[in-house]
Amino acid sequence: MSDEAAQREADEAFMRQALALADEAAALGEVPVGAVAVRDGQVVGRGYNRREIDRDPFSHAELLAMREAAKAVGAWRLSGVTVYVTLEPCAMCAGALVQSRLSRLVFGAVDPKAGAVGSLYDLATDPRHNHRVEVTGGVLAEASRERLKAFFQGLRARK
Amino acid sequence: MSDEAAQREADEAFMRQALALADEAAALGEVPVGAVAVRDGQVVGRGYNRREIDRDPFSHAELLAMREAAKAVGAWRLSGVTVYVTLEPCAMCAGALVQSRLSRLVFGAVDPKAGAVGSLYDLATDPRHNHRVEVTGGVLAEASRERLKAFFQGLRARK
């Protein structure tokens, strides 16, 4: 297997863990977004969107995963850490990737309305910032989109 | 006194509280940035930068003040809340203002290197987002700049 194929296989395996966390969010009535933070092939942080339950506007999946990773690493710098998240991060979360000096971001579906890693902005790769994040988008994007679609269809059906 | 003058006076009074919190950060060896969140003329959240102490990349002054405000308000939506912060917010924090549906932001000094409310970006007022924040910049800016300057001069002197 080529290095590239091995990387893709590893990315998909971690993204499946993020998708499973998105399902946990959906089960709680939250918009289904999940994330894992990985260092040296080990998961060091997990999170899923829990904004309503926590009553906290910052309880986005990738922020929670990064905060848990920072605790595991024992520092606020997340050098060497990759975050896998099922949806393109918003401006807050993309800014947080830069703040935490994250090495790499892998995301699933794009978010044309609020995404800040290619859609509305390119915050993670802006050369004016003091840190840039390596980005891979579109990993298991369809699986992420399906979950979001099912969630919002369910919301409309209940109204 | 005109409405405008009364508003300016109130803004400066709350900014002085934010500056006092910046001094607490400096006393702990943190970059001196402070913030208060205000609703109906009452302070409902306070924060100062404590990134190093907390080992948390998200422990920026205004995020901590907003989180405390969300707890006080009992909801993640910070409608009717004004945040006063001594330094122009970074992309993460500016995105967080939008995420939390904050009504108004008042900041002190501009941050030409990382500011996202006028300097590098205009995240708080982007018409493509589902929420826009009213922004007033430059309130007691000199007092904020002096604190930052003294802090970084002190750092260099210790090296």
Short mmCIF file of N, CA, C and O in Angstrom, two decimals, chain A residues 51-52 55-60 62-64 66-67 70-71 74-78 90-97 99-101 113-114 119-123 126 128-130, chain B residues 51-52 55-60 62-64 66-67 70-71 74-78 90-97 99-101 113-114 119-123 126 128-130:
data_model
loop_
_atom_site.label_atom_id
_atom_site.label_comp_id
_atom_site.label_asym_id
_atom_site.label_seq_id
_atom_site.Cartn_x
_atom_site.Cartn_y
_atom_site.Cartn_z
N ARG A 51 -24.08 22.08 22.46
CA ARG A 51 -24.34 23.47 22.77
C ARG A 51 -25.60 23.67 23.58
O ARG A 51 -25.63 24.46 24.52
N GLU A 52 -26.65 22.92 23.23
CA GLU A 52 -27.92 23.10 23.96
C GLU A 52 -27.83 22.54 25.37
O GLU A 52 -28.23 23.19 26.33
N ARG A 55 -25.64 24.59 27.45
CA ARG A 55 -25.98 26.02 27.40
C ARG A 55 -24.72 26.85 27.26
O ARG A 55 -24.52 27.86 27.96
N ASP A 56 -23.84 26.37 26.39
CA ASP A 56 -22.53 27.00 26.22
C ASP A 56 -22.30 27.16 24.72
O ASP A 56 -22.23 26.17 23.99
N PRO A 57 -22.19 28.43 24.25
CA PRO A 57 -22.04 28.65 22.80
C PRO A 57 -20.73 28.08 22.26
O PRO A 57 -20.54 28.04 21.06
N PHE A 58 -19.83 27.66 23.16
CA PHE A 58 -18.52 27.19 22.72
C PHE A 58 -18.40 25.67 22.78
O PHE A 58 -17.33 25.12 22.56
N SER A 59 -19.50 24.99 23.06
CA SER A 59 -19.47 23.53 23.14
C SER A 59 -19.60 22.89 21.76
O SER A 59 -20.44 22.03 21.53
N HIS A 60 -18.76 23.33 20.84
CA HIS A 60 -18.69 22.68 19.53
C HIS A 60 -17.76 21.48 19.63
O HIS A 60 -16.82 21.47 20.44
N GLU A 62 -15.27 20.12 17.92
CA GLU A 62 -13.81 20.19 17.79
C GLU A 62 -13.17 20.99 18.92
O GLU A 62 -12.04 20.70 19.33
N LEU A 63 -13.91 21.98 19.48
CA LEU A 63 -13.36 22.73 20.63
C LEU A 63 -13.24 21.81 21.84
O LEU A 63 -12.24 21.83 22.55
N LEU A 64 -14.26 20.99 22.06
CA LEU A 64 -14.23 20.06 23.20
C LEU A 64 -13.11 19.04 23.01
O LEU A 64 -12.40 18.72 23.97
N MET A 66 -10.37 19.46 21.32
CA MET A 66 -9.07 20.14 21.49
C MET A 66 -8.79 20.42 22.94
O MET A 66 -7.65 20.33 23.39
N ARG A 67 -9.83 20.80 23.69
CA ARG A 67 -9.62 21.09 25.11
C ARG A 67 -9.19 19.81 25.85
O ARG A 67 -8.28 19.83 26.68
N ALA A 70 -5.62 19.15 24.97
CA ALA A 70 -4.69 20.04 25.67
C ALA A 70 -4.43 19.52 27.09
O ALA A 70 -3.31 19.57 27.59
N LYS A 71 -5.48 18.99 27.72
CA LYS A 71 -5.31 18.41 29.07
C LYS A 71 -4.42 17.18 28.99
O LYS A 71 -3.54 16.98 29.83
N GLY A 74 -0.96 18.27 28.32
CA GLY A 74 -0.42 19.06 29.44
C GLY A 74 0.09 20.42 29.01
O GLY A 74 0.92 21.02 29.69
N ALA A 75 -0.40 20.93 27.89
CA ALA A 75 0.03 22.25 27.39
C ALA A 75 -1.02 22.76 26.44
O ALA A 75 -1.82 22.00 25.91
N TRP A 76 -1.03 24.09 26.23
CA TRP A 76 -2.05 24.61 25.31
C TRP A 76 -1.62 24.46 23.86
O TRP A 76 -2.45 24.56 22.96
N ARG A 77 -0.35 24.20 23.62
CA ARG A 77 0.11 24.02 22.24
C ARG A 77 -0.18 22.60 21.77
O ARG A 77 0.31 21.64 22.37
N LEU A 78 -0.93 22.48 20.69
CA LEU A 78 -1.29 21.14 20.19
C LEU A 78 -0.43 20.76 18.98
O LEU A 78 -0.94 20.24 17.99
N CYS A 90 -16.44 26.36 11.89
CA CYS A 90 -16.88 27.76 11.78
C CYS A 90 -15.69 28.67 12.10
O CYS A 90 -14.61 28.20 12.45
N ALA A 91 -15.91 29.99 12.03
CA ALA A 91 -14.82 30.94 12.27
C ALA A 91 -14.23 30.80 13.67
O ALA A 91 -13.01 30.83 13.86
N MET A 92 -15.10 30.62 14.67
CA MET A 92 -14.61 30.45 16.04
C MET A 92 -13.67 29.25 16.14
O MET A 92 -12.56 29.35 16.67
N CYS A 93 -14.11 28.12 15.60
CA CYS A 93 -13.33 26.89 15.72
C CYS A 93 -12.07 26.94 14.85
O CYS A 93 -11.01 26.47 15.25
N ALA A 94 -12.18 27.53 13.66
CA ALA A 94 -11.01 27.65 12.79
C ALA A 94 -9.98 28.56 13.46
O ALA A 94 -8.77 28.28 13.43
N GLY A 95 -10.45 29.65 14.09
CA GLY A 95 -9.54 30.51 14.83
C GLY A 95 -8.90 29.75 15.99
O GLY A 95 -7.71 29.94 16.29
N ALA A 96 -9.66 28.86 16.61
CA ALA A 96 -9.13 28.07 17.73
C ALA A 96 -8.05 27.09 17.28
O ALA A 96 -7.09 26.84 18.01
N LEU A 97 -8.18 26.55 16.08
CA LEU A 97 -7.14 25.66 15.54
C LEU A 97 -5.82 26.41 15.46
O LEU A 97 -4.75 25.89 15.79
N GLN A 99 -5.04 29.28 17.15
CA GLN A 99 -4.63 29.63 18.50
C GLN A 99 -3.90 28.49 19.19
O GLN A 99 -2.98 28.70 19.96
N SER A 100 -4.34 27.27 18.92
CA SER A 100 -3.76 26.12 19.64
C SER A 100 -2.56 25.54 18.89
O SER A 100 -2.01 24.53 19.33
N ARG A 101 -2.18 26.17 17.77
CA ARG A 101 -1.02 25.71 16.99
C ARG A 101 -1.19 24.26 16.54
O ARG A 101 -0.22 23.49 16.50
N LYS A 113 -22.53 27.71 4.51
CA LYS A 113 -23.13 28.87 5.20
C LYS A 113 -22.23 29.48 6.26
O LYS A 113 -22.30 30.68 6.53
N ALA A 114 -21.42 28.66 6.92
CA ALA A 114 -20.65 29.20 8.05
C ALA A 114 -19.22 28.67 8.11
O ALA A 114 -18.47 29.01 9.01
N SER A 119 -14.80 27.80 2.88
CA SER A 119 -16.09 28.31 2.38
C SER A 119 -16.17 29.83 2.49
O SER A 119 -15.96 30.53 1.49
N LEU A 120 -16.44 30.38 3.69
CA LEU A 120 -16.52 31.85 3.83
C LEU A 120 -15.13 32.47 3.99
O LEU A 120 -14.88 33.58 3.54
N TYR A 121 -14.25 31.75 4.68
CA TYR A 121 -12.90 32.22 4.95
C TYR A 121 -11.92 31.07 4.81
O TYR A 121 -12.33 29.91 4.68
N ASP A 122 -10.64 31.43 4.86
CA ASP A 122 -9.58 30.43 4.88
C ASP A 122 -8.71 30.66 6.10
O ASP A 122 -7.51 30.82 6.01
N LEU A 123 -9.35 30.67 7.28
CA LEU A 123 -8.64 31.09 8.49
C LEU A 123 -7.47 30.18 8.85
O LEU A 123 -6.46 30.63 9.38
N ASP A 126 -4.31 31.08 6.55
CA ASP A 126 -3.98 32.49 6.28
C ASP A 126 -2.51 32.77 6.57
O ASP A 126 -2.05 32.61 7.70
N ARG A 128 -1.02 35.42 7.04
CA ARG A 128 -0.79 36.54 7.97
C ARG A 128 -0.82 36.10 9.42
O ARG A 128 -0.34 36.81 10.30
N HIS A 129 -1.40 34.93 9.69
CA HIS A 129 -1.39 34.43 11.07
C HIS A 129 -0.01 33.88 11.42
O HIS A 129 0.78 33.55 10.55
N ASN A 130 0.25 33.76 12.73
CA ASN A 130 1.57 33.27 13.15
C ASN A 130 1.65 31.74 13.12
O ASN A 130 2.64 31.16 13.52
N ARG B 51 -4.23 31.86 29.61
CA ARG B 51 -3.89 30.73 28.74
C ARG B 51 -2.78 29.85 29.32
O ARG B 51 -2.85 28.63 29.25
N GLU B 52 -1.76 30.49 29.89
CA GLU B 52 -0.64 29.70 30.41
C GLU B 52 -1.03 28.95 31.67
O GLU B 52 -0.76 27.76 31.81
N ARG B 55 -3.38 26.26 30.90
CA ARG B 55 -2.90 25.39 29.82
C ARG B 55 -4.03 25.11 28.84
O ARG B 55 -4.27 23.97 28.44
N ASP B 56 -4.77 26.16 28.54
CA ASP B 56 -5.95 26.04 27.70
C ASP B 56 -5.89 27.13 26.64
O ASP B 56 -5.91 28.31 26.97
N PRO B 57 -5.79 26.74 25.35
CA PRO B 57 -5.65 27.75 24.29
C PRO B 57 -6.88 28.64 24.17
O PRO B 57 -6.86 29.62 23.45
N PHE B 58 -7.97 28.27 24.86
CA PHE B 58 -9.21 29.03 24.72
C PHE B 58 -9.48 29.92 25.92
O PHE B 58 -10.54 30.52 26.02
N SER B 59 -8.52 30.02 26.83
CA SER B 59 -8.71 30.86 28.00
C SER B 59 -8.38 32.33 27.71
O SER B 59 -7.59 32.95 28.41
N HIS B 60 -8.98 32.86 26.67
CA HIS B 60 -8.87 34.28 26.38
C HIS B 60 -9.92 35.03 27.21
O HIS B 60 -10.99 34.49 27.50
N GLU B 62 -12.16 37.42 26.78
CA GLU B 62 -13.55 37.62 26.36
C GLU B 62 -14.31 36.30 26.29
O GLU B 62 -15.51 36.25 26.55
N LEU B 63 -13.62 35.18 25.99
CA LEU B 63 -14.29 33.88 25.99
C LEU B 63 -14.72 33.51 27.40
O LEU B 63 -15.83 33.02 27.63
N LEU B 64 -13.84 33.76 28.37
CA LEU B 64 -14.16 33.44 29.77
C LEU B 64 -15.31 34.31 30.25
O LEU B 64 -16.23 33.82 30.92
N MET B 66 -17.64 35.62 28.40
CA MET B 66 -18.88 35.20 27.72
C MET B 66 -19.41 33.90 28.31
O MET B 66 -20.62 33.71 28.44
N ARG B 67 -18.48 32.99 28.65
CA ARG B 67 -18.94 31.73 29.23
C ARG B 67 -19.62 31.99 30.57
O ARG B 67 -20.66 31.39 30.88
N ALA B 70 -23.00 33.40 29.92
CA ALA B 70 -23.96 32.38 29.46
C ALA B 70 -24.52 31.62 30.67
O ALA B 70 -25.71 31.29 30.71
N LYS B 71 -23.67 31.36 31.64
CA LYS B 71 -24.14 30.68 32.87
C LYS B 71 -25.11 31.57 33.62
O LYS B 71 -26.15 31.12 34.09
N GLY B 74 -28.24 31.73 31.71
CA GLY B 74 -28.92 30.43 31.65
C GLY B 74 -29.22 29.98 30.24
O GLY B 74 -30.12 29.16 30.02
N ALA B 75 -28.48 30.49 29.28
CA ALA B 75 -28.69 30.12 27.88
C ALA B 75 -27.43 30.43 27.10
O ALA B 75 -26.61 31.25 27.54
N TRP B 76 -27.26 29.79 25.94
CA TRP B 76 -26.05 30.10 25.18
C TRP B 76 -26.21 31.37 24.36
O TRP B 76 -25.22 31.94 23.91
N ARG B 77 -27.43 31.84 24.18
CA ARG B 77 -27.63 33.07 23.40
C ARG B 77 -27.40 34.28 24.29
O ARG B 77 -28.07 34.45 25.29
N LEU B 78 -26.47 35.14 23.88
CA LEU B 78 -26.15 36.31 24.69
C LEU B 78 -26.80 37.57 24.11
O LEU B 78 -26.17 38.62 24.01
N CYS B 90 -9.28 38.20 18.56
CA CYS B 90 -8.70 37.38 17.48
C CYS B 90 -9.84 36.67 16.74
O CYS B 90 -11.02 36.80 17.11
N ALA B 91 -9.50 35.91 15.70
CA ALA B 91 -10.52 35.23 14.88
C ALA B 91 -11.37 34.28 15.73
O ALA B 91 -12.59 34.22 15.58
N MET B 92 -10.73 33.53 16.61
CA MET B 92 -11.48 32.60 17.47
C MET B 92 -12.52 33.36 18.29
O MET B 92 -13.70 32.97 18.32
N CYS B 93 -12.09 34.43 18.94
CA CYS B 93 -13.00 35.16 19.83
C CYS B 93 -14.05 35.93 19.03
O CYS B 93 -15.21 36.01 19.44
N ALA B 94 -13.67 36.49 17.89
CA ALA B 94 -14.65 37.20 17.05
C ALA B 94 -15.70 36.21 16.55
O ALA B 94 -16.90 36.52 16.53
N GLY B 95 -15.25 35.00 16.16
CA GLY B 95 -16.21 33.98 15.76
C GLY B 95 -17.13 33.60 16.91
O GLY B 95 -18.32 33.35 16.72
N ALA B 96 -16.57 33.60 18.11
CA ALA B 96 -17.36 33.25 19.30
C ALA B 96 -18.43 34.31 19.59
O ALA B 96 -19.53 33.97 20.04
N LEU B 97 -18.13 35.57 19.32
CA LEU B 97 -19.14 36.63 19.51
C LEU B 97 -20.35 36.35 18.62
O LEU B 97 -21.50 36.51 19.03
N GLN B 99 -21.15 33.34 17.24
CA GLN B 99 -21.77 32.09 17.70
C GLN B 99 -22.72 32.34 18.86
O GLN B 99 -23.75 31.67 18.98
N SER B 100 -22.35 33.26 19.74
CA SER B 100 -23.16 33.46 20.95
C SER B 100 -24.24 34.52 20.73
O SER B 100 -24.97 34.83 21.68
N ARG B 101 -24.35 35.04 19.50
CA ARG B 101 -25.39 36.03 19.18
C ARG B 101 -25.28 37.26 20.07
O ARG B 101 -26.30 37.84 20.49
N LYS B 113 -1.81 42.57 14.26
CA LYS B 113 -1.26 41.28 13.88
C LYS B 113 -2.28 40.15 13.86
O LYS B 113 -2.15 39.20 13.10
N ALA B 114 -3.26 40.21 14.74
CA ALA B 114 -4.19 39.07 14.84
C ALA B 114 -5.64 39.48 15.03
O ALA B 114 -6.51 38.63 15.14
N SER B 119 -9.05 44.51 11.76
CA SER B 119 -7.65 44.47 11.31
C SER B 119 -7.45 43.44 10.20
O SER B 119 -7.41 43.80 9.02
N LEU B 120 -7.34 42.15 10.54
CA LEU B 120 -7.17 41.12 9.49
C LEU B 120 -8.50 40.75 8.85
O LEU B 120 -8.54 40.43 7.65
N TYR B 121 -9.55 40.73 9.66
CA TYR B 121 -10.88 40.35 9.18
C TYR B 121 -11.92 41.26 9.81
O TYR B 121 -11.60 42.03 10.71
N ASP B 122 -13.15 41.10 9.33
CA ASP B 122 -14.29 41.81 9.92
C ASP B 122 -15.34 40.78 10.30
O ASP B 122 -16.50 40.86 9.90
N LEU B 123 -14.94 39.80 11.09
CA LEU B 123 -15.83 38.66 11.36
C LEU B 123 -17.12 39.05 12.06
O LEU B 123 -18.17 38.44 11.83
N ASP B 126 -19.70 40.59 9.39
CA ASP B 126 -19.83 39.96 8.06
C ASP B 126 -21.30 39.69 7.74
O ASP B 126 -21.97 38.94 8.45
N ARG B 128 -22.60 37.83 5.67
CA ARG B 128 -22.89 36.44 5.29
C ARG B 128 -23.19 35.57 6.50
O ARG B 128 -23.73 34.48 6.38
N HIS B 129 -22.77 36.02 7.70
CA HIS B 129 -23.08 35.26 8.90
C HIS B 129 -24.55 35.44 9.28
O HIS B 129 -25.18 36.40 8.87
N ASN B 130 -25.05 34.51 10.10
CA ASN B 130 -26.47 34.59 10.50
C ASN B 130 -26.70 35.57 11.65
O ASN B 130 -27.80 35.69 12.16
#
